[in-house]
Coordinates of C-alpha atoms in Angstrom, one line a residue:
M299 CA 138.2 170.8 97.3
V300 CA 139.2 167.2 97.7
K301 CA 136.4 165.0 98.8
P302 CA 137.2 162.8 101.8
R303 CA 137.4 159.1 100.9
K304 CA 134.5 156.9 102.0
A305 CA 135.5 154.6 104.7
K306 CA 135.2 150.9 103.7
P307 CA 132.4 149.3 105.5
V308 CA 133.5 146.8 108.2
L309 CA 132.5 143.3 107.0
T310 CA 130.7 141.0 109.4
T311 CA 132.1 137.6 110.2
A312 CA 129.5 136.1 107.8
Q313 CA 130.5 138.4 105.0
Q314 CA 134.2 137.8 105.5
L315 CA 133.8 134.1 105.5
S316 CA 131.4 134.1 102.6
A317 CA 133.9 136.3 100.6
L318 CA 136.8 134.0 101.6
I319 CA 134.9 130.8 100.5
K320 CA 133.8 132.5 97.2
S321 CA 137.4 133.5 96.5
A322 CA 138.7 129.9 97.2
R323 CA 136.0 128.5 94.9
D324 CA 137.0 130.9 92.2
I325 CA 140.6 129.7 92.5
L326 CA 139.4 126.0 92.3
R327 CA 137.6 126.8 89.0
K328 CA 141.0 127.6 87.4
D329 CA 142.4 124.1 88.0
K330 CA 142.1 121.8 85.0
G331 CA 142.0 118.7 87.2
L332 CA 138.6 119.5 88.8
N333 CA 135.3 119.0 87.1
G334 CA 132.5 121.0 88.7
D335 CA 131.3 121.2 92.4
V336 CA 131.4 117.4 92.7
D337 CA 135.2 117.6 92.7
R338 CA 135.6 121.1 94.2
L339 CA 133.7 120.6 97.4
P340 CA 135.5 117.4 98.5
L341 CA 138.9 119.2 97.9
L342 CA 137.8 122.2 99.9
T343 CA 136.5 119.8 102.6
W344 CA 139.7 117.9 103.2
V345 CA 141.8 121.1 103.3
M346 CA 139.3 122.6 105.9
F347 CA 139.4 119.3 107.8
L348 CA 143.2 119.4 108.3
K349 CA 143.0 123.1 109.4
F350 CA 140.2 122.3 111.7
L351 CA 142.1 119.4 113.2
D352 CA 145.2 121.4 113.9
D353 CA 143.2 124.3 115.5
L354 CA 141.5 121.7 117.7
E355 CA 144.9 120.1 118.6
L356 CA 146.4 123.5 119.5
L357 CA 143.4 124.2 121.8
H358 CA 143.9 120.8 123.5
E359 CA 147.6 121.5 123.9
Q360 CA 146.9 124.8 125.6
E361 CA 144.3 123.2 127.9
A362 CA 146.8 120.4 128.8
E363 CA 149.5 123.0 129.5
L364 CA 147.2 124.9 131.9
D365 CA 146.5 121.6 133.7
G366 CA 150.2 120.8 133.9
K367 CA 149.8 117.7 131.7
R368 CA 151.6 116.5 128.6
Y369 CA 149.5 116.4 125.5
Q370 CA 149.8 113.4 123.1
G371 CA 149.0 114.8 119.6
I372 CA 146.9 112.9 117.0
V373 CA 149.0 114.0 114.1
E374 CA 152.8 114.3 114.4
S375 CA 155.3 116.7 113.0
P376 CA 155.9 117.4 110.1
Y377 CA 152.4 116.4 109.0
R378 CA 150.5 118.9 111.2
W379 CA 148.9 121.9 109.4
R380 CA 151.2 124.3 111.3
D381 CA 154.3 122.4 109.9
W382 CA 153.6 122.6 106.2
A383 CA 150.6 124.8 105.4
A384 CA 150.5 127.7 107.8
R385 CA 153.2 129.9 106.2
E386 CA 152.0 131.7 103.1
D387 CA 155.5 131.2 101.5
G388 CA 155.5 127.5 102.4
V389 CA 156.0 124.5 100.2
T390 CA 154.2 124.9 96.8
G391 CA 154.1 123.8 93.2
E392 CA 155.3 120.3 92.3
E393 CA 156.9 119.9 95.7
L394 CA 153.6 120.4 97.4
L395 CA 151.8 118.0 95.1
S396 CA 154.5 115.4 95.8
F397 CA 154.2 115.8 99.5
I398 CA 150.5 115.4 99.5
N399 CA 150.1 112.7 96.8
Q400 CA 153.1 110.4 96.9
D401 CA 153.4 107.3 99.1
E402 CA 157.1 108.3 99.8
T403 CA 158.6 111.7 99.2
I404 CA 160.9 114.5 100.5
R405 CA 158.9 116.1 103.3
P406 CA 158.8 119.8 104.1
D407 CA 161.4 119.2 106.9
G408 CA 163.8 118.0 104.3
Q409 CA 163.7 114.4 105.4
R410 CA 162.5 111.5 103.2
G411 CA 159.4 109.7 104.5
K412 CA 155.7 109.1 103.9
G413 CA 153.6 111.5 101.9
L414 CA 150.8 113.3 103.8
F415 CA 147.9 111.2 102.6
A416 CA 149.9 108.0 103.0
Y417 CA 150.7 109.0 106.6
L418 CA 147.1 109.9 107.5
R419 CA 145.7 106.7 106.0
G420 CA 148.2 104.8 108.2
L421 CA 146.9 106.2 111.4
A422 CA 144.3 103.4 111.6
G423 CA 147.0 101.0 112.9
E424 CA 148.2 103.4 115.6
G425 CA 145.0 104.0 117.6
E426 CA 142.2 102.1 119.2
K427 CA 139.1 101.1 117.3
G428 CA 136.8 104.1 117.1
S429 CA 139.6 106.5 118.1
Q430 CA 140.2 109.9 116.4
R431 CA 143.2 108.4 114.6
E432 CA 141.0 105.7 113.0
V433 CA 138.4 108.3 112.0
I434 CA 141.1 110.4 110.3
A435 CA 142.5 107.3 108.6
N436 CA 139.0 106.4 107.3
V437 CA 138.3 109.9 106.1
F438 CA 141.5 110.0 104.0
K439 CA 141.1 106.4 102.8
G440 CA 138.8 107.6 100.0
V441 CA 140.3 111.1 99.5
Q442 CA 142.2 111.9 96.4
N443 CA 143.8 115.2 95.5
R444 CA 142.6 116.0 92.0
M445 CA 144.2 119.4 91.6
V446 CA 147.0 119.4 89.0
S447 CA 148.5 122.8 89.9
G448 CA 150.4 122.9 93.1
F449 CA 150.5 126.7 93.0
L450 CA 146.7 127.0 92.9
L451 CA 146.6 124.5 95.7
R452 CA 148.9 126.7 97.8
D453 CA 146.5 129.6 97.1
I454 CA 143.6 127.5 98.4
I455 CA 145.6 126.5 101.5
N456 CA 146.5 130.2 102.2
K457 CA 142.8 131.1 102.0
I458 CA 141.7 128.3 104.4
N459 CA 144.5 129.3 106.8
D460 CA 142.5 132.5 107.4
I461 CA 139.6 130.6 108.9
H462 CA 139.8 130.4 112.7
F463 CA 138.2 127.1 113.8
N464 CA 138.6 128.1 117.5
S465 CA 136.1 130.9 117.0
S466 CA 132.5 129.7 117.7
E467 CA 131.1 132.6 115.6
E468 CA 133.2 131.6 112.6
I469 CA 132.4 127.9 112.9
H470 CA 128.6 128.6 113.2
T471 CA 128.7 130.8 110.1
L472 CA 130.9 128.3 108.2
S473 CA 128.5 125.5 109.1
H474 CA 125.7 127.3 107.2
L475 CA 128.0 128.0 104.2
Y476 CA 129.0 124.4 104.1
E477 CA 125.4 123.2 104.1
S478 CA 124.6 125.5 101.1
M479 CA 127.7 124.0 99.3
L480 CA 126.3 120.5 100.0
R481 CA 123.0 121.5 98.4
E482 CA 125.0 122.8 95.4
M483 CA 126.9 119.5 95.2
R484 CA 123.6 117.6 95.2
D485 CA 122.3 119.7 92.3
A486 CA 125.6 119.3 90.4
A487 CA 125.4 115.5 90.0
G488 CA 122.4 113.1 90.3
D489 CA 124.2 110.4 92.3
S490 CA 125.3 112.9 94.9
G491 CA 121.6 113.6 95.7
E492 CA 121.5 110.4 97.7
F493 CA 123.8 112.1 100.2
Y494 CA 121.4 114.9 100.9
T495 CA 117.9 114.8 102.3
P496 CA 116.0 118.1 102.0
R497 CA 116.4 120.1 105.3
P498 CA 112.6 120.8 105.7
V499 CA 111.9 117.0 105.7
V500 CA 114.8 116.3 108.1
R501 CA 113.7 119.1 110.5
F502 CA 110.1 117.8 110.5
M503 CA 111.1 114.2 111.2
V504 CA 113.4 115.3 114.1
Q505 CA 110.9 117.6 115.6
V506 CA 108.0 115.1 115.7
T507 CA 110.3 112.3 116.8
D508 CA 111.6 114.6 119.5
P509 CA 114.9 113.0 120.7
K510 CA 115.7 113.6 124.4
L511 CA 119.1 114.1 126.0
G512 CA 120.1 110.8 127.4
E513 CA 118.7 108.8 124.5
T514 CA 120.8 107.3 121.7
V515 CA 120.1 108.5 118.2
L516 CA 121.3 106.6 115.1
D517 CA 121.3 107.2 111.4
P518 CA 122.5 103.9 109.8
A519 CA 122.8 105.6 106.3
S520 CA 124.3 108.9 107.3
G521 CA 125.1 110.5 104.0
T522 CA 126.3 114.0 104.7
G523 CA 124.8 113.9 108.2
G524 CA 121.6 116.0 107.9
F525 CA 119.6 114.0 110.5
L526 CA 122.5 113.9 112.9
V527 CA 123.2 117.7 112.6
E528 CA 119.5 118.5 113.1
S529 CA 119.4 116.1 116.1
Y530 CA 122.5 117.7 117.5
D531 CA 120.8 121.2 117.3
H532 CA 117.6 119.7 118.8
L533 CA 119.5 118.1 121.7
L534 CA 121.8 121.2 122.3
K535 CA 118.7 123.2 123.4
Q536 CA 118.3 120.7 126.3
V537 CA 121.9 121.1 127.6
V538 CA 122.1 122.7 131.0
T539 CA 125.0 121.3 132.9
P540 CA 128.6 120.2 132.0
E541 CA 127.4 116.6 132.4
D542 CA 124.6 117.3 129.8
R543 CA 127.3 118.6 127.4
R544 CA 129.5 115.5 127.9
K545 CA 126.5 113.3 127.3
L546 CA 125.6 115.1 124.1
Q547 CA 129.2 115.0 122.8
R548 CA 130.0 111.4 123.6
E549 CA 126.9 109.3 124.2
S550 CA 124.0 110.6 122.0
L551 CA 124.7 110.6 118.3
F552 CA 125.8 107.7 116.1
G553 CA 125.9 107.0 112.4
Q554 CA 127.4 104.8 109.7
E555 CA 128.3 105.5 106.1
A556 CA 129.6 103.1 103.5
K557 CA 131.0 105.5 100.8
P558 CA 134.2 107.4 101.2
L559 CA 133.0 110.8 99.9
P560 CA 129.9 111.2 102.1
Y561 CA 131.9 109.7 105.0
M562 CA 134.3 112.6 104.7
L563 CA 131.5 115.1 104.2
V564 CA 129.5 113.9 107.3
Q565 CA 132.6 114.2 109.5
M566 CA 133.2 117.8 108.4
N567 CA 129.5 118.7 108.7
L568 CA 129.3 117.4 112.3
L569 CA 132.6 119.0 113.3
L570 CA 131.4 122.4 111.9
H571 CA 128.2 122.1 113.8
G572 CA 129.9 121.5 117.1
L573 CA 130.3 117.7 117.6
E574 CA 133.9 117.4 118.6
A575 CA 134.4 113.7 117.8
P576 CA 131.7 112.4 115.5
Q577 CA 131.0 108.7 116.1
I578 CA 130.4 107.6 112.5
A579 CA 131.3 104.0 111.6
Y580 CA 132.8 103.4 108.2
G581 CA 131.4 100.5 106.2
N582 CA 128.2 98.9 104.9
T583 CA 125.6 98.8 107.7
L584 CA 124.0 95.8 106.1
E585 CA 127.1 93.6 106.5
R586 CA 126.0 92.8 110.0
R587 CA 123.9 89.7 110.5
V588 CA 120.6 91.1 111.9
T589 CA 120.0 88.1 114.2
E590 CA 123.2 88.9 116.0
I591 CA 122.2 92.4 117.1
G592 CA 122.1 92.3 121.0
Y593 CA 120.2 94.3 123.6
S594 CA 123.2 96.5 124.4
E595 CA 123.6 97.5 120.7
R596 CA 120.0 98.7 120.3
V597 CA 119.1 102.4 120.3
D598 CA 116.3 104.7 121.3
V599 CA 115.8 106.7 118.1
I600 CA 116.5 106.0 114.5
L601 CA 116.2 108.8 111.9
T602 CA 117.2 108.0 108.4
N603 CA 116.7 108.2 104.7
P604 CA 118.2 104.8 103.5
P605 CA 119.1 104.5 99.9
F606 CA 116.4 103.0 97.7
G607 CA 116.5 101.5 94.2
G608 CA 119.8 99.8 94.8
E609 CA 120.5 96.1 94.8
E610 CA 122.7 94.3 97.3
E611 CA 124.9 91.2 96.6
A612 CA 124.1 87.7 97.7
G613 CA 126.4 87.8 100.7
I614 CA 124.5 90.8 102.1
K615 CA 121.1 89.2 101.6
A616 CA 122.3 86.1 103.6
N617 CA 122.5 88.3 106.7
F618 CA 118.7 88.4 106.8
P619 CA 116.0 85.7 107.6
A620 CA 115.4 83.3 104.7
N621 CA 111.8 84.4 104.2
M622 CA 112.8 88.1 104.1
Q623 CA 115.8 88.1 101.8
T624 CA 115.7 90.6 99.0
A625 CA 118.2 92.5 96.9
E626 CA 116.2 95.8 97.4
T627 CA 118.4 98.0 99.7
A628 CA 115.4 100.0 101.2
L629 CA 113.8 96.7 102.4
L630 CA 117.0 95.4 103.9
F631 CA 117.5 98.7 105.8
L632 CA 113.9 98.6 107.0
Q633 CA 114.6 95.2 108.6
F634 CA 117.9 96.4 110.1
I635 CA 116.0 99.4 111.7
M636 CA 113.4 97.1 113.1
R637 CA 116.0 94.9 114.8
K638 CA 118.0 97.8 116.0
L639 CA 115.3 99.5 118.0
R640 CA 115.4 99.1 121.8
Y641 CA 112.9 97.0 123.6
A642 CA 110.7 98.7 126.3
G643 CA 112.4 98.7 129.6
F644 CA 115.9 99.1 128.1
G645 CA 115.7 102.8 127.1
A646 CA 117.0 106.1 128.3
E647 CA 117.0 106.8 132.1
R648 CA 115.9 110.4 131.8
G649 CA 114.2 113.0 129.7
G650 CA 111.0 111.1 128.9
R651 CA 107.5 112.4 128.7
T652 CA 104.5 110.2 129.4
G653 CA 100.9 110.2 128.5
M654 CA 101.3 111.1 124.8
D655 CA 99.1 109.2 122.4
P656 CA 99.7 107.9 119.8
V657 CA 103.2 109.3 119.5
H658 CA 105.3 108.5 122.6
S659 CA 108.0 111.1 122.1
G660 CA 111.0 110.7 124.4
T661 CA 109.7 107.6 126.2
S662 CA 111.8 104.7 124.8
S663 CA 112.4 103.2 128.2
I664 CA 108.7 102.8 128.6
H665 CA 107.4 102.2 125.1
G666 CA 110.5 100.9 123.2
G667 CA 112.6 102.6 120.6
R668 CA 111.0 104.7 117.8
A669 CA 112.0 105.4 114.2
A670 CA 111.3 107.9 111.5
V671 CA 112.2 106.5 108.0
V672 CA 111.9 107.7 104.4
V673 CA 110.7 105.0 102.1
P674 CA 109.7 105.0 98.4
N675 CA 106.1 104.4 97.3
G676 CA 107.0 100.9 96.2
T677 CA 107.5 99.9 99.9
L678 CA 103.9 100.7 100.7
F679 CA 102.3 98.6 97.9
G680 CA 105.0 95.9 97.4
D681 CA 103.9 92.3 97.8
G682 CA 105.9 89.0 98.2
V683 CA 108.9 89.5 100.4
C684 CA 108.0 93.1 100.9
A685 CA 104.6 92.1 102.3
T686 CA 106.2 89.6 104.6
I687 CA 108.5 92.4 106.0
K688 CA 105.5 94.7 106.5
E689 CA 103.6 91.8 108.2
E690 CA 106.4 91.7 110.8
L691 CA 106.5 95.5 111.1
L692 CA 102.7 95.6 111.8
K693 CA 102.8 92.7 114.2
E694 CA 105.8 93.6 116.3
F695 CA 105.7 97.4 116.0
N696 CA 103.2 100.2 116.2
L697 CA 103.2 101.9 112.8
H698 CA 101.2 104.9 114.0
T699 CA 101.8 107.4 111.2
I700 CA 102.5 107.6 107.5
V701 CA 103.1 111.0 106.0
R702 CA 102.7 111.0 102.2
L703 CA 105.0 113.5 100.4
P704 CA 104.1 114.9 97.0
Q705 CA 106.1 114.4 93.8
G706 CA 109.4 116.2 93.4
V707 CA 110.4 116.7 97.1
F708 CA 113.6 114.8 96.4
A709 CA 114.3 116.4 93.0
P710 CA 116.6 116.4 91.2
Y711 CA 117.9 113.1 92.6
T712 CA 114.5 111.3 92.0
D713 CA 110.9 112.1 91.2
I714 CA 109.6 109.0 92.9
P715 CA 107.0 110.0 95.5
A716 CA 108.3 109.2 99.0
N717 CA 106.7 108.5 102.4
L718 CA 107.7 109.0 106.0
L719 CA 107.1 106.0 108.2
F720 CA 106.9 106.6 112.0
F721 CA 106.8 103.5 114.2
E722 CA 107.9 102.3 117.6
R723 CA 108.7 98.9 119.1
G724 CA 105.8 97.3 120.8
G725 CA 103.0 96.1 118.5
P726 CA 100.8 95.1 117.1
T727 CA 99.6 98.1 115.1
E728 CA 96.0 99.0 115.9
T729 CA 95.4 102.3 114.1
I730 CA 97.4 103.9 111.2
W731 CA 97.1 107.7 110.7
Y732 CA 97.8 109.0 107.3
Y733 CA 98.7 112.6 106.5
E734 CA 99.0 113.7 102.9
Q735 CA 101.2 116.8 102.5
P736 CA 99.4 119.0 99.9
L737 CA 101.2 120.9 97.1
P738 CA 100.9 124.7 97.1
E739 CA 98.0 126.1 95.2
G740 CA 98.5 125.9 91.4
R741 CA 101.6 123.6 91.6
K742 CA 101.7 120.1 90.1
K743 CA 105.0 119.1 91.8
Y744 CA 108.1 120.3 93.6
S745 CA 111.4 120.8 91.7
K746 CA 115.0 121.8 92.2
T747 CA 114.2 125.4 91.6
A748 CA 111.0 125.4 93.6
P749 CA 111.6 123.1 96.5
L750 CA 109.5 122.3 99.6
Q751 CA 109.7 124.9 102.3
F752 CA 109.6 124.1 106.0
E753 CA 106.7 126.6 106.5
E754 CA 104.6 124.4 104.3
L755 CA 105.0 121.6 106.9
E756 CA 103.7 123.7 109.8
P757 CA 100.1 122.5 109.4
A758 CA 101.4 118.9 109.7
L759 CA 103.3 119.8 112.8
N760 CA 100.2 121.4 114.4
W761 CA 98.2 118.3 113.5
W762 CA 100.7 115.9 114.9
H763 CA 99.8 116.2 118.6
N764 CA 96.1 117.1 118.1
R765 CA 94.9 114.5 115.6
E766 CA 91.6 114.6 113.9
E767 CA 90.4 113.8 110.4
T768 CA 90.9 116.7 108.0
P769 CA 91.0 117.0 104.2
Q770 CA 94.7 116.0 104.5
A771 CA 94.4 113.4 107.4
W772 CA 92.6 110.2 107.9
K773 CA 92.9 107.0 109.9
V774 CA 92.7 103.3 109.1
D775 CA 91.5 100.8 111.7
F776 CA 94.2 98.2 110.9
A777 CA 93.3 95.9 113.8
A778 CA 89.7 95.6 112.3
K779 CA 91.1 95.0 108.8
R780 CA 93.4 92.3 110.1
A781 CA 90.7 90.6 112.1
E782 CA 88.3 90.7 109.1
A783 CA 90.9 89.4 106.7
L784 CA 91.9 86.5 109.1
A785 CA 88.3 85.5 109.7
A786 CA 87.7 85.4 105.9
A787 CA 91.0 83.6 105.1
E788 CA 91.0 81.0 108.0
P789 CA 88.4 78.6 106.5
H790 CA 90.4 78.5 103.2
W791 CA 93.7 78.0 105.1
Q792 CA 92.1 75.3 107.2
R793 CA 90.8 73.5 104.1
A794 CA 94.3 73.8 102.6
E795 CA 95.8 72.2 105.8
N796 CA 93.2 69.4 105.6
E797 CA 94.1 68.8 102.0
R798 CA 97.8 68.7 102.8
S799 CA 97.2 66.3 105.6
A800 CA 95.1 64.1 103.3
A801 CA 98.0 64.3 100.7
L802 CA 100.4 63.1 103.4
A803 CA 98.2 60.2 104.4
V804 CA 97.9 59.1 100.7
G805 CA 101.7 59.5 100.5
K806 CA 102.1 57.0 103.3
Q807 CA 99.8 54.6 101.4
I808 CA 101.8 55.1 98.2
R809 CA 105.1 54.2 100.0
E810 CA 103.6 51.1 101.5
L811 CA 102.1 50.1 98.1
E812 CA 105.5 50.7 96.4
Q813 CA 107.1 48.3 98.8
A814 CA 104.3 45.7 98.0
V815 CA 104.9 46.1 94.3
S816 CA 108.6 45.5 94.8
A817 CA 107.9 42.3 96.8
A818 CA 105.0 41.0 94.5
G819 CA 105.3 38.3 91.9
N820 CA 104.7 39.0 88.3
G821 CA 101.0 38.0 88.4
D822 CA 100.1 40.5 91.1
K823 CA 102.2 43.5 90.0
A824 CA 99.8 44.8 87.3
A825 CA 96.9 45.2 89.7
L826 CA 99.1 46.8 92.4
Q827 CA 100.6 49.2 89.9
S828 CA 97.1 50.2 88.8
Q829 CA 96.2 50.9 92.5
L830 CA 99.5 52.9 92.8
R831 CA 98.6 55.1 89.8
D832 CA 95.1 55.8 91.3
L833 CA 96.7 56.8 94.6
K834 CA 99.2 59.1 93.0
T835 CA 96.3 60.8 91.1
K836 CA 94.5 61.1 94.3
Q837 CA 97.5 62.7 96.0
Q838 CA 98.0 65.2 93.2
A839 CA 94.3 66.1 93.5
H840 CA 94.7 66.8 97.3
E841 CA 97.9 68.8 96.6
A842 CA 96.2 70.9 93.9
A843 CA 93.2 71.5 96.2
A844 CA 95.5 72.5 99.0
K845 CA 97.3 75.0 96.7
A846 CA 94.0 76.4 95.4
A847 CA 92.6 76.8 99.0
Q848 CA 95.9 78.4 100.2
N849 CA 95.8 80.9 97.3
E850 CA 92.2 81.7 98.1
G851 CA 93.0 82.4 101.7
D852 CA 96.2 84.4 100.8
A853 CA 94.2 86.5 98.3
L854 CA 91.9 87.6 101.2
Y855 CA 94.7 88.1 103.8
W856 CA 97.8 89.6 102.1
P857 CA 96.1 92.7 100.5
I858 CA 95.8 94.3 104.0
Y859 CA 99.6 94.9 103.8
N860 CA 99.1 97.2 100.8
L861 CA 99.6 100.4 102.8
D862 CA 99.3 102.6 99.6
Q863 CA 96.0 104.0 100.9
K864 CA 94.5 106.9 98.9
N865 CA 93.1 110.0 100.6
P866 CA 89.4 109.3 101.0
H867 CA 88.7 113.0 101.2
A868 CA 90.5 113.8 97.9
K869 CA 88.5 114.5 94.7
A870 CA 88.1 111.4 92.6
G871 CA 90.3 111.5 89.6
L872 CA 92.3 109.3 87.3
E873 CA 95.4 109.6 89.4
H874 CA 93.4 108.3 92.4
A875 CA 91.3 105.6 90.7
D876 CA 92.0 101.9 91.2
P877 CA 93.3 100.3 87.9
K878 CA 90.6 97.6 88.0
D879 CA 87.9 100.3 88.3
L880 CA 89.4 102.2 85.4
I881 CA 89.4 99.1 83.2
A882 CA 85.8 98.3 84.2
S883 CA 84.8 101.9 83.5
M884 CA 86.5 101.8 80.0
R885 CA 84.7 98.6 79.1
S886 CA 81.3 99.9 80.1
H887 CA 81.9 103.0 78.0
E888 CA 83.0 100.8 75.1
T889 CA 79.7 98.8 75.4
E890 CA 77.7 102.0 75.4
V891 CA 79.6 103.3 72.4
M892 CA 79.0 100.1 70.5
R893 CA 75.3 100.2 71.3
L894 CA 75.0 103.8 70.0
L895 CA 77.0 102.9 66.9
G896 CA 74.5 100.0 66.3
E897 CA 71.5 102.4 66.6
I898 CA 73.2 104.9 64.2
E899 CA 73.9 102.1 61.7
T900 CA 70.2 101.0 61.9
L901 CA 69.0 104.5 61.2
V902 CA 71.4 104.9 58.3
H903 CA 70.2 101.6 56.8
E904 CA 66.5 102.7 57.2
V905 CA 67.2 106.1 55.4
E906 CA 69.0 104.3 52.5
Q907 CA 65.9 102.0 52.0

């Protein structure tokens, strides 16, 4: 008896798309021009981008036809996906590579003209600034086709052609697949890690900052768009009316990215998550002179993980105040963020909650803009220019919370411990709350294979709005520290000021005496020159005394801007000890050891006698 064949199980949309993407990636592995996921994901992205764009244009054409209007397309024939990519037996091989790569070529319609990438890059000159044409031109400005086989590229195109970007279910599924590919890309190459902030950290920062519909949200170092995607999902839950949807799509989310690859990745990431026209500026955020940022340009919420460890050129440093110029990228971004936050009274008109202390979520119009920023440990304890920047932060803003993350959260990109700063415009800072995120029991650090999970941040979320001191949380009365430091430093600074005034007074006498020396006869010059030497010695003594007094005052004042505060509830250990205390402890032990050795030596000497 012939057994009936088992019916093939019907695949879900997620399974179908997952299989399709896996098949496409298998094809990409065969091409000799691609090296790992760092090359494969960008190629898959630009192919998907063009299919997505054409599906969107077809939808808009249909809507315009129903309304009896003429639709003006963004991309013209024969450069639309439907013209050259949609047919499985369409242009392939060397002909396909030539059409995509060359500045001028024979197009699929048989006419000679611009190649595909050359055409797309030229769209910037055909649209208004910030238009979709300019976005497309910027996306393809940094795109290169690294595939060397036009036949394999045709296979990839045919696979992507089976994705329906007008299906909300498929887009939702693909957005999650895309994020998993971004994680793989981060793991494949160290430098790519800077484009990706761990999703648990992003979600925590967005949830506690709590953007409200009607507020403007900015990430000035967008990377692949994690903060903007999470903010979009957060704001989407607040959409009720068509006007709400319009506000979310056009007036809520903004970003900027300087590097071509992440610029393309963030566009695709946001498109897949439902933002129809991402407003991501292309270029270096720090090229803007911070003193020129006007009221209308400021925003309600900034969520970002700016690059750290990098160095900016002299031209970029010149965009910042003279006393706060530095090559350190993280410190420049911190200053930009401070200038970019909206003043109280200029915020969102709706959506705010009041009466929340110390975190004024959703109340930028009342309390001023708010920010959540990832910074490296060095920002907390840095002195010099870094301390000057923190002084302004703590005077002009309310730095209400610092969340200390354990080592390895950003692995494999960096093992440097990071911190989350939460502050709002409207200072000075009175109290700083610290929360130290603990490692799971038995773990020494996080890693690529054992990363931080969002569930591990739930105690911090629960603590956020019900603050009290715990083994992980403590507060610092910064206002009292500042007042105490100023009271201790002021006498020294006053003495320094007095000494500088005395030095200036002597300087006036020196100038008068120098004129007298010039006018004196030979018989009087020797005595006058002797007086001049005495006055110069006196002036130098005043200047030295002023410098010493200034240093004494500074030594009492500036240490308060070392925000690298250790958990007072933690067990004392070498990793928590102050270096000076460690040195003193070692010296005391050394003294004890020498004393014991002396006693032993005496006993040995007595035995030998």
